[in-house]
GROMACS .gro file of C-alpha atoms in nm:
model
  126
    1GLN     CA    1  -8.293  -8.040 -14.020
    2VAL     CA    2  -8.394  -8.405 -14.000
    3GLN     CA    3  -8.404  -8.624 -13.691
    4LEU     CA    4  -8.377  -9.001 -13.726
    5VAL     CA    5  -8.438  -9.252 -13.448
    6GLU     CA    6  -8.375  -9.623 -13.497
    7SER     CA    7  -8.530  -9.903 -13.295
    8GLY     CA    8  -8.574 -10.277 -13.309
    9GLY     CA    9  -8.222 -10.403 -13.258
   10GLY     CA   10  -8.136 -10.683 -13.020
   11LEU     CA   11  -7.987 -11.027 -12.971
   12VAL     CA   12  -8.104 -11.308 -13.196
   13GLN     CA   13  -7.983 -11.656 -13.282
   14ALA     CA   14  -7.848 -11.738 -13.625
   15GLY     CA   15  -8.132 -11.805 -13.865
   16GLY     CA   16  -8.364 -11.572 -13.680
   17SER     CA   17  -8.528 -11.246 -13.783
   18LEU     CA   18  -8.546 -10.887 -13.669
   19ARG     CA   19  -8.720 -10.579 -13.802
   20LEU     CA   20  -8.554 -10.244 -13.760
   21SER     CA   21  -8.749  -9.921 -13.772
   22CYS     CA   22  -8.631  -9.566 -13.828
   23ALA     CA   23  -8.867  -9.280 -13.748
   24ALA     CA   24  -8.798  -8.950 -13.921
   25SER     CA   25  -8.905  -8.596 -13.840
   26GLY     CA   26  -8.825  -8.245 -13.948
   27ARG     CA   27  -8.884  -8.248 -14.324
   28THR     CA   28  -9.137  -8.397 -14.562
   29PHE     CA   29  -9.043  -8.763 -14.542
   30SER     CA   30  -9.153  -8.852 -14.893
   31SER     CA   31  -8.915  -8.592 -15.042
   32TYR     CA   32  -8.591  -8.782 -14.981
   33THR     CA   33  -8.437  -9.122 -15.026
   34MET     CA   34  -8.339  -9.333 -14.727
   35GLY     CA   35  -8.068  -9.586 -14.660
   36TRP     CA   36  -7.952  -9.838 -14.405
   37PHE     CA   37  -7.586  -9.888 -14.320
   38ARG     CA   38  -7.404 -10.099 -14.065
   39GLN     CA   39  -7.072 -10.092 -13.887
   40ALA     CA   40  -6.908 -10.385 -13.715
   41PRO     CA   41  -6.629 -10.337 -13.458
   42GLY     CA   42  -6.301 -10.251 -13.628
   43LYS     CA   43  -6.462 -10.224 -13.970
   44GLU     CA   44  -6.574  -9.940 -14.191
   45ARG     CA   45  -6.936  -9.844 -14.221
   46GLU     CA   46  -7.094 -10.037 -14.507
   47PHE     CA   47  -7.401  -9.993 -14.720
   48VAL     CA   48  -7.692 -10.231 -14.661
   49ALA     CA   49  -7.990 -10.102 -14.859
   50ALA     CA   50  -8.158  -9.790 -14.997
   51ILE     CA   51  -8.510  -9.698 -15.098
   52SER     CA   52  -8.653  -9.431 -15.324
   53ARG     CA   53  -8.880  -9.149 -15.217
   54SER     CA   54  -9.198  -9.333 -15.310
   55GLY     CA   55  -9.071  -9.672 -15.202
   56GLY     CA   56  -9.107  -9.808 -15.552
   57ASN     CA   57  -8.737  -9.872 -15.602
   58THR     CA   58  -8.492 -10.044 -15.372
   59TYR     CA   59  -8.127 -10.142 -15.389
   60SER     CA   60  -7.947 -10.385 -15.160
   61ALA     CA   61  -7.593 -10.494 -15.102
   62ASP     CA   62  -7.505 -10.838 -15.238
   63SER     CA   63  -7.427 -10.958 -14.887
   64VAL     CA   64  -7.790 -10.916 -14.777
   65LYS     CA   65  -7.979 -10.965 -15.101
   66GLY     CA   66  -8.254 -11.221 -15.060
   67ARG     CA   67  -8.240 -11.196 -14.681
   68PHE     CA   68  -8.301 -10.828 -14.598
   69THR     CA   69  -8.585 -10.611 -14.728
   70ILE     CA   70  -8.605 -10.234 -14.703
   71SER     CA   71  -8.943 -10.065 -14.709
   72ARG     CA   72  -9.101  -9.738 -14.606
   73ASP     CA   73  -9.435  -9.601 -14.493
   74ASN     CA   74  -9.454  -9.236 -14.587
   75ALA     CA   75  -9.774  -9.190 -14.390
   76LYS     CA   76  -9.586  -9.292 -14.075
   77ASN     CA   77  -9.256  -9.122 -14.165
   78THR     CA   78  -9.080  -9.452 -14.107
   79VAL     CA   79  -8.839  -9.673 -14.296
   80TYR     CA   80  -8.795 -10.040 -14.210
   81LEU     CA   81  -8.534 -10.308 -14.254
   82GLN     CA   82  -8.671 -10.660 -14.232
   83MET     CA   83  -8.382 -10.897 -14.166
   84ASN     CA   84  -8.433 -11.270 -14.212
   85SER     CA   85  -8.195 -11.566 -14.203
   86LEU     CA   86  -7.955 -11.368 -13.990
   87LYS     CA   87  -7.592 -11.474 -13.970
   88PRO     CA   88  -7.326 -11.399 -13.708
   89GLU     CA   89  -7.150 -11.181 -13.965
   90ASP     CA   90  -7.456 -10.953 -13.967
   91THR     CA   91  -7.363 -10.843 -13.616
   92ALA     CA   92  -7.312 -10.466 -13.622
   93VAL     CA   93  -7.457 -10.132 -13.525
   94TYR     CA   94  -7.721 -10.046 -13.783
   95PHE     CA   95  -7.781  -9.685 -13.888
   96CYS     CA   96  -8.050  -9.528 -14.097
   97ALA     CA   97  -7.961  -9.225 -14.305
   98ALA     CA   98  -8.138  -8.962 -14.513
   99ASP     CA   99  -8.020  -8.841 -14.853
  100ILE     CA  100  -8.185  -8.499 -14.848
  101TRP     CA  101  -8.003  -8.309 -15.122
  102GLY     CA  102  -7.935  -8.585 -15.371
  103PRO     CA  103  -8.095  -8.628 -15.713
  104GLY     CA  104  -8.331  -8.899 -15.599
  105VAL     CA  105  -8.130  -9.193 -15.725
  106LEU     CA  106  -8.033  -9.468 -15.486
  107ARG     CA  107  -7.677  -9.425 -15.362
  108ARG     CA  108  -7.453  -9.654 -15.161
  109SER     CA  109  -7.182  -9.417 -15.044
  110SER     CA  110  -7.220  -9.299 -14.686
  111TYR     CA  111  -7.074  -8.964 -14.790
  112GLU     CA  112  -7.387  -8.894 -14.996
  113TYR     CA  113  -7.616  -8.906 -14.693
  114ASP     CA  114  -7.686  -8.592 -14.497
  115TYR     CA  115  -7.846  -8.703 -14.170
  116TRP     CA  116  -7.792  -9.009 -13.955
  117GLY     CA  117  -7.960  -9.180 -13.666
  118GLN     CA  118  -7.778  -9.283 -13.350
  119GLY     CA  119  -7.771  -9.651 -13.445
  120THR     CA  120  -7.915  -9.969 -13.300
  121GLN     CA  121  -7.714 -10.277 -13.207
  122VAL     CA  122  -7.787 -10.608 -13.376
  123THR     CA  123  -7.611 -10.914 -13.238
  124VAL     CA  124  -7.647 -11.255 -13.399
  125SER     CA  125  -7.527 -11.550 -13.196
  126SER     CA  126  -7.408 -11.873 -13.354
   0.00000   0.00000   0.00000
């Protein structure tokens, strides 16, 4: 069992920055890959970024590449999403997710992830 708790969401103006955090507990954090997803009202949940067990490899959606950075601190059991140059279309509930049973490669399908946090709201005003 893995518990994930996101924090750091809020209201920000376009062009601003936010850093989301996701604290994990329940299993050895460095043994599984992590991902961030988001879901806007009326839309399907979409992949944002993923990071390998060691943090050495990352993969981001084209829509956020160059603006968002995923990272992790295995000593703190925490994964981060640094979001810069935010746009109104980034407004969504952001979820972190753990890919416990996968092969260790970075995956973008939400169906591949086994545990999810409760989400944190990010609102970008124009």
